[in-house]
Structure formats: structure tokens, C-alpha cells
mmCIF file of C-alpha atoms in Angstrom:
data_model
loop_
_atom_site.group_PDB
_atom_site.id
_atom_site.type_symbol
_atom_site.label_atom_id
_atom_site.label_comp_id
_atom_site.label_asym_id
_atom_site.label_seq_id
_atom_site.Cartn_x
_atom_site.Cartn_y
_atom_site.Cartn_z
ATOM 1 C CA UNK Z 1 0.000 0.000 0.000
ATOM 2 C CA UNK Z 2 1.494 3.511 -1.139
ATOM 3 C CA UNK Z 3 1.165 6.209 1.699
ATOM 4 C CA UNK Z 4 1.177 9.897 0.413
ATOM 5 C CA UNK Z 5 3.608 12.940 2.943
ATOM 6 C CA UNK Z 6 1.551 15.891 3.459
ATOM 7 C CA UNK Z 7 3.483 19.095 4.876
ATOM 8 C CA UNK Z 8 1.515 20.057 7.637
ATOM 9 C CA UNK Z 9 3.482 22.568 8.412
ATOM 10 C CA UNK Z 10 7.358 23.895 8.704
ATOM 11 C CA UNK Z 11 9.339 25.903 11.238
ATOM 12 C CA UNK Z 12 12.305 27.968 11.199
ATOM 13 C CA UNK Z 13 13.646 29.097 14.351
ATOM 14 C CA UNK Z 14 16.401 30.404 16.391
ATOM 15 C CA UNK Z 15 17.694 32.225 19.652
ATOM 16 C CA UNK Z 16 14.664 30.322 21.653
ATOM 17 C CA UNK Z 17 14.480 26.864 23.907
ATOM 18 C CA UNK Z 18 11.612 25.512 22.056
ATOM 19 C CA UNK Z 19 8.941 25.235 19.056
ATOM 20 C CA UNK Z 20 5.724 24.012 19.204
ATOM 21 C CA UNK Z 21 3.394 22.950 16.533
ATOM 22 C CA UNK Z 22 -0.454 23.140 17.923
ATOM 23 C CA UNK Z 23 -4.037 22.595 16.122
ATOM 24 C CA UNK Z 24 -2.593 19.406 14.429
ATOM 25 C CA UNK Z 25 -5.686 17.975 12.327
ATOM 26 C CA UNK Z 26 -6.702 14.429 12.858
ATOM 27 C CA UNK Z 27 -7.392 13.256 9.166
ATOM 28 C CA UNK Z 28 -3.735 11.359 8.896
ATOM 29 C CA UNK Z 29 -2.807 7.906 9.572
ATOM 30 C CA UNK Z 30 0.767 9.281 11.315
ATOM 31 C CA UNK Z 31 2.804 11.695 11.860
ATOM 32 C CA UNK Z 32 6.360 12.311 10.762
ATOM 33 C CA UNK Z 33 8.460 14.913 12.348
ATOM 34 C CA UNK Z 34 11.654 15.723 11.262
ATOM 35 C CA UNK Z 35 14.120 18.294 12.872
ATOM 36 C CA UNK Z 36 17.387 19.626 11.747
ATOM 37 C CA UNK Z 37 18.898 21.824 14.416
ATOM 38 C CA UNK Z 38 21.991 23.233 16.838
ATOM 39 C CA UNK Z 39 22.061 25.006 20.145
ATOM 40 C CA UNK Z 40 24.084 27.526 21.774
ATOM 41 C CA UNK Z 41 25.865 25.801 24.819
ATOM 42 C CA UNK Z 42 28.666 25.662 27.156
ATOM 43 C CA UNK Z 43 27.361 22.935 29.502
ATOM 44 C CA UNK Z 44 26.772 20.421 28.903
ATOM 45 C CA UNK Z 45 28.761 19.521 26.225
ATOM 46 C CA UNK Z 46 25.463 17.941 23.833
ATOM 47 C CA UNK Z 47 22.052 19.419 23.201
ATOM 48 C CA UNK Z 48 19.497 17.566 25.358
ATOM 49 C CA UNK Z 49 16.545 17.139 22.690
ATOM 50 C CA UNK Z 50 13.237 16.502 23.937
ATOM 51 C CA UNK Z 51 9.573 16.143 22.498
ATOM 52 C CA UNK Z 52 6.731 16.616 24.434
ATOM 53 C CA UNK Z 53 3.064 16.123 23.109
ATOM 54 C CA UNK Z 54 -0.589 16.348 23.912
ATOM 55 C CA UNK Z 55 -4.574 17.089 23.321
ATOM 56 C CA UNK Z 56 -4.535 21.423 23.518
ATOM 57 C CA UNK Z 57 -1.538 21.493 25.482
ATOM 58 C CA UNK Z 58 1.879 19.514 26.008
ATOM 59 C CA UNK Z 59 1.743 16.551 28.184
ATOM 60 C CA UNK Z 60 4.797 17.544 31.458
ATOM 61 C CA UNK Z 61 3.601 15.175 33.562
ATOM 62 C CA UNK Z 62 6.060 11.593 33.714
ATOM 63 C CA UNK Z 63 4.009 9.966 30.797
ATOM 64 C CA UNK Z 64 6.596 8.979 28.615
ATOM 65 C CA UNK Z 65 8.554 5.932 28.391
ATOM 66 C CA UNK Z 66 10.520 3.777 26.430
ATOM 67 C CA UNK Z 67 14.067 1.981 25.363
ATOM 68 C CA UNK Z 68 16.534 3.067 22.813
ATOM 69 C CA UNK Z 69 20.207 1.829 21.940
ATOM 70 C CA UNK Z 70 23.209 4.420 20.591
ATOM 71 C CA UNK Z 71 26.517 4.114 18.796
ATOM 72 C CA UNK Z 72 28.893 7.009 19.174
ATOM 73 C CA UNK Z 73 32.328 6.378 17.360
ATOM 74 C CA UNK Z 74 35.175 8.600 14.573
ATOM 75 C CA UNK Z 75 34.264 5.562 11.881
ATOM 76 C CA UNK Z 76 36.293 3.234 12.834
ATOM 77 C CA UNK Z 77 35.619 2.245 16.267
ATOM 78 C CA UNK Z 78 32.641 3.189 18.433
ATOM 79 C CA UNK Z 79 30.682 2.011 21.600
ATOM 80 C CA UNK Z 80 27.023 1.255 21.778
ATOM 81 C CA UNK Z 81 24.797 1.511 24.891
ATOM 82 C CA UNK Z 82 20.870 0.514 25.397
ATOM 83 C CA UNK Z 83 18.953 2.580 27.945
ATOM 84 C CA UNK Z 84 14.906 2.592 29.066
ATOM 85 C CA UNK Z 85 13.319 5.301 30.063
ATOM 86 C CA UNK Z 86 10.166 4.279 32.468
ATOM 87 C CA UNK Z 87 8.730 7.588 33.514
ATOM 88 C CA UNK Z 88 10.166 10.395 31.616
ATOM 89 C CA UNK Z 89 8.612 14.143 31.182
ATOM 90 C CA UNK Z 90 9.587 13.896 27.468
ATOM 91 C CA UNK Z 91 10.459 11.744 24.449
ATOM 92 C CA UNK Z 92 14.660 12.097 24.774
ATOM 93 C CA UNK Z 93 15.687 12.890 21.314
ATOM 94 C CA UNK Z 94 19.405 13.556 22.134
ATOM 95 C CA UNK Z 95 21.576 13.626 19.615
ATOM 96 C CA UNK Z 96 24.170 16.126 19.097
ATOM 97 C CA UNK Z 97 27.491 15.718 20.814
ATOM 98 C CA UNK Z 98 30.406 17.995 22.049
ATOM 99 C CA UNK Z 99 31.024 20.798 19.810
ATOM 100 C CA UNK Z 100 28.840 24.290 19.000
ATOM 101 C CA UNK Z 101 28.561 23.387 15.666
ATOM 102 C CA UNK Z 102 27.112 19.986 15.571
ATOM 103 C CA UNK Z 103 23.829 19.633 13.821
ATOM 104 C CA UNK Z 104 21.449 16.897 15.050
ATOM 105 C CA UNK Z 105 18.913 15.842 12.838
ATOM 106 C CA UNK Z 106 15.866 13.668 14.601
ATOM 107 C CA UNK Z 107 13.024 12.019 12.866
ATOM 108 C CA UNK Z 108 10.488 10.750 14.567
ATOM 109 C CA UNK Z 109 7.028 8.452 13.431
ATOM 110 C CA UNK Z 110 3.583 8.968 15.194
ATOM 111 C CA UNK Z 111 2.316 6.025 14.584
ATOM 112 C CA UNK Z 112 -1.485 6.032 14.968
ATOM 113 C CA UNK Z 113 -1.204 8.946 16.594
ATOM 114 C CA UNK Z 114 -5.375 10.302 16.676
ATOM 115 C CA UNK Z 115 -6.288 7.054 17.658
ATOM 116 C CA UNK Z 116 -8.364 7.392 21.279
ATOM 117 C CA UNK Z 117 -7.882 4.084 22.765
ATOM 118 C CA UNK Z 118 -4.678 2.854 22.991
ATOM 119 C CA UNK Z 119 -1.145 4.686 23.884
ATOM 120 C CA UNK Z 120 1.016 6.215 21.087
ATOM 121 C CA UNK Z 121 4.591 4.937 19.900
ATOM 122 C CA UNK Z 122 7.072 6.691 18.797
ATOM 123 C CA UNK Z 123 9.389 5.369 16.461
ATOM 124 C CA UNK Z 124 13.058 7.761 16.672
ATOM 125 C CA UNK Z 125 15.989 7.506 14.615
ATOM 126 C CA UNK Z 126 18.630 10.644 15.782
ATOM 127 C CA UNK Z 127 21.841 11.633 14.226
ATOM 128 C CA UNK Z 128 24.667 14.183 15.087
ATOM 129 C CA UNK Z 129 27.725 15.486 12.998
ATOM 130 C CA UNK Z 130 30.301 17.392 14.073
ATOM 131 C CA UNK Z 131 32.522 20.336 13.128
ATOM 132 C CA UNK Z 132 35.908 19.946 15.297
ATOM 133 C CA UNK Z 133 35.295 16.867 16.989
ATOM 134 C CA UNK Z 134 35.799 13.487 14.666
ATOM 135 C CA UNK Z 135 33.076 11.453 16.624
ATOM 136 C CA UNK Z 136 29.190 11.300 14.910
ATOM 137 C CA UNK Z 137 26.275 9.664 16.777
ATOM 138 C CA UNK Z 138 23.635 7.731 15.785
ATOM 139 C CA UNK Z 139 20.693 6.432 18.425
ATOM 140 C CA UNK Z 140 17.587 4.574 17.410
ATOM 141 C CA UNK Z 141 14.457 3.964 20.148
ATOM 142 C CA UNK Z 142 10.760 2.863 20.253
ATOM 143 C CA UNK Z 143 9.065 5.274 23.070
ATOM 144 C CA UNK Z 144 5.489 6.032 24.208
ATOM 145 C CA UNK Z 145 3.103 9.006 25.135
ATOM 146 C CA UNK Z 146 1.136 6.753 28.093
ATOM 147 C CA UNK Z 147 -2.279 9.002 27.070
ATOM 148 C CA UNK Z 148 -4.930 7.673 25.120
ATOM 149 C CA UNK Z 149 -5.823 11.305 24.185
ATOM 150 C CA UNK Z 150 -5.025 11.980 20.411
ATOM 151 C CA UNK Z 151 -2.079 14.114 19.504
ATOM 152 C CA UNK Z 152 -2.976 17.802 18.721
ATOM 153 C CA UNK Z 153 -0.080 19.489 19.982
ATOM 154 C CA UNK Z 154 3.912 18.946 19.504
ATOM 155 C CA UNK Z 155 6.671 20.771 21.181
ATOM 156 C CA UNK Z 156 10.502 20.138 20.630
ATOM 157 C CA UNK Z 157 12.505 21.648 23.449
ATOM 158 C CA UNK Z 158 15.921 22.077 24.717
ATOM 159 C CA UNK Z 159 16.052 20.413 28.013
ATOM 160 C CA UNK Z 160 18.875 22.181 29.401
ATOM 161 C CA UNK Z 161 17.218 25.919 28.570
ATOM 162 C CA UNK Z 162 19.950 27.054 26.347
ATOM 163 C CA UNK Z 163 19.128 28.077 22.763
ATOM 164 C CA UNK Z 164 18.926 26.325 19.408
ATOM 165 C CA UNK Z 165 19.801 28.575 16.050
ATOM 166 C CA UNK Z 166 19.942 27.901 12.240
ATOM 167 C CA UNK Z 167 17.161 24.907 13.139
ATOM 168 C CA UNK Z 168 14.028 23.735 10.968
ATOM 169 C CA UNK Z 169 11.560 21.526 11.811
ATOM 170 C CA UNK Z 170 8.656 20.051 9.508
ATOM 171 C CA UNK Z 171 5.824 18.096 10.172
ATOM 172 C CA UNK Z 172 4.075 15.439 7.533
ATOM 173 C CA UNK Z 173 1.236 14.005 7.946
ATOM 174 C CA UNK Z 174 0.774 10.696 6.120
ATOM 175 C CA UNK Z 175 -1.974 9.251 4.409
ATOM 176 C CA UNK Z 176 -2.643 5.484 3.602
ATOM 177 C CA UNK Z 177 -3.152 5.209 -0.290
#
């Protein structure tokens, strides 16, 4: 079965902690979100992505859960680790490592996500160059929004408060053929 992306609609943004997308219509199958972005920072030494979502306003509470594995390595060695998340406050989409001018780029699949009686997965697949430092990141994960509520509203933050600049973020919404 062919699916058709619809742009629902794209961001550009800079010198703020987060984005939100809001009044997100429920006549899609999924969601895809994809995010291309930096941050200004000092400490710590990677941007600390998260997504929060929610039905008219983001979900803070500690709804979110999931596992994930990473590889971190300069292409020719690397380390992998595999980490859970039981009772988070967001979906962790961290990705970019150790130097200002990393770029992270996150994608992430709403599947089902206007459905009203079960909980939403997540699908994420994260990314990271880097600009002095030879070591890229990769991280893949299955996480959940623990809320039967459909998904209306989407905010990407930067969990440590500092800034992202030069970012873009669009958001597709796919129909089944």
C-alpha cells in the first residue's frame, strides 16, 4: 500500500528553547516529524533534545517511556549503549554531541497517533555530525506518550534551557493510499 507525505506545516527558528506545533488535524494515519537543528551551549557539552506532546496542550507530567540503543564512534571504532526510560517528562531525542557546531537531525514516526484508545509509539531515529570533533552519533528507540488522548499538539525543546539557532523543523502528515 502507497502512503502519500503531506506538509503540515514547517518551522524555522532560532535564539529560543523551544517550538511548538499546535491545532494538528486528525485526518492522517501518522505523523512524521523531522528536525534539523543546533544550540548555543557551554554545559553540557550535547544538546538535550526533547519532544513533548498532547490534546490542547503539552503533556509535562512523567508519561513517557521507552528503550533506545546508541553508537557514538570517529568511523572506525565506536561504543554502543541501550537505555529505558520508564517515567520520563519527554520523548529524549538527544543527539548532538560535544562541539557548537554539531547539527542533530531527529526524525520521529507517530504512529497512529489520533487514535483514542490505545497509547502512542514513537518510532526515533537521531543523528549528530560534528565540526571539530571526529566522533558522529547515531541512536535509534521505540518510546510512548502513556495518554490515550489523540495528539494535537507537539513541542521540541531544549532540556537544558539554552538556545537552538539555524534549526528547521517540519511536520508530515501521512496518508494510507
Amino acid at each position: 500500500m502507497a502512503t502519500t507525505y503531506e506538509v503540515i506545516e514547517s518551522k524555522t527558528f532560532s535564539a529560543v528553547t523551544s517550538v511548538t506545533f499546535t491545532s494538528i488535524p486528525q485526518t492522517y494515519t501518522d505523523l512524521v516529524l523531522i528536525v534539523s537543528a543546533s544550540a548555543y551551549y557551554a554545559s553540557p557539552t550535547y544538546l538535550t533534545g526533547g519532544v513533548q506532546v498532547g490534546n490542547g496542550s503539552v503533556d509535562t507530567g512523567s508519561n513517557y517511556g521507552g528503550t533506545f540503543v546508541y553508537w557514538d564512534g570517529n568511523g572506525t571504532t565506536g561504543s554502543t549503549y541501550t537505555g529505558s526510560t520508564t517515567s520520563a517528562k519527554y520523548i529524549d531525542i538527544t543527539a548532538t554531541p560535544t562541539d557548537t557546531g554539531a547539527r542533530g537531525m531527529w526524525i520521529l514516526d507517530f504512529n497512529n497517533y489520533s487514535n483514542t484508545t490505545t497509547f502512542k509509539p514513537i518510532l526515533q531515529r537521531n543523528i549528530a555530525t560534528q565540526t571539530t570533533n571526529t566522533t558522529d552519533f547515531a541512536r535509534f528507540g521505540q518510546q510512548t506518550w502513556k495518554s490515550t488522548s489523540a495528539i494535537n499538539t507537539i513541542k521540541i525543546l531544549n532540556i537544558d534551557g539554552t538556545n537552538f539557532y539555524s534549526s528547521t523543523a517540519t511536520l508530515y502528515g501521512i496518508k494510507a493510499a
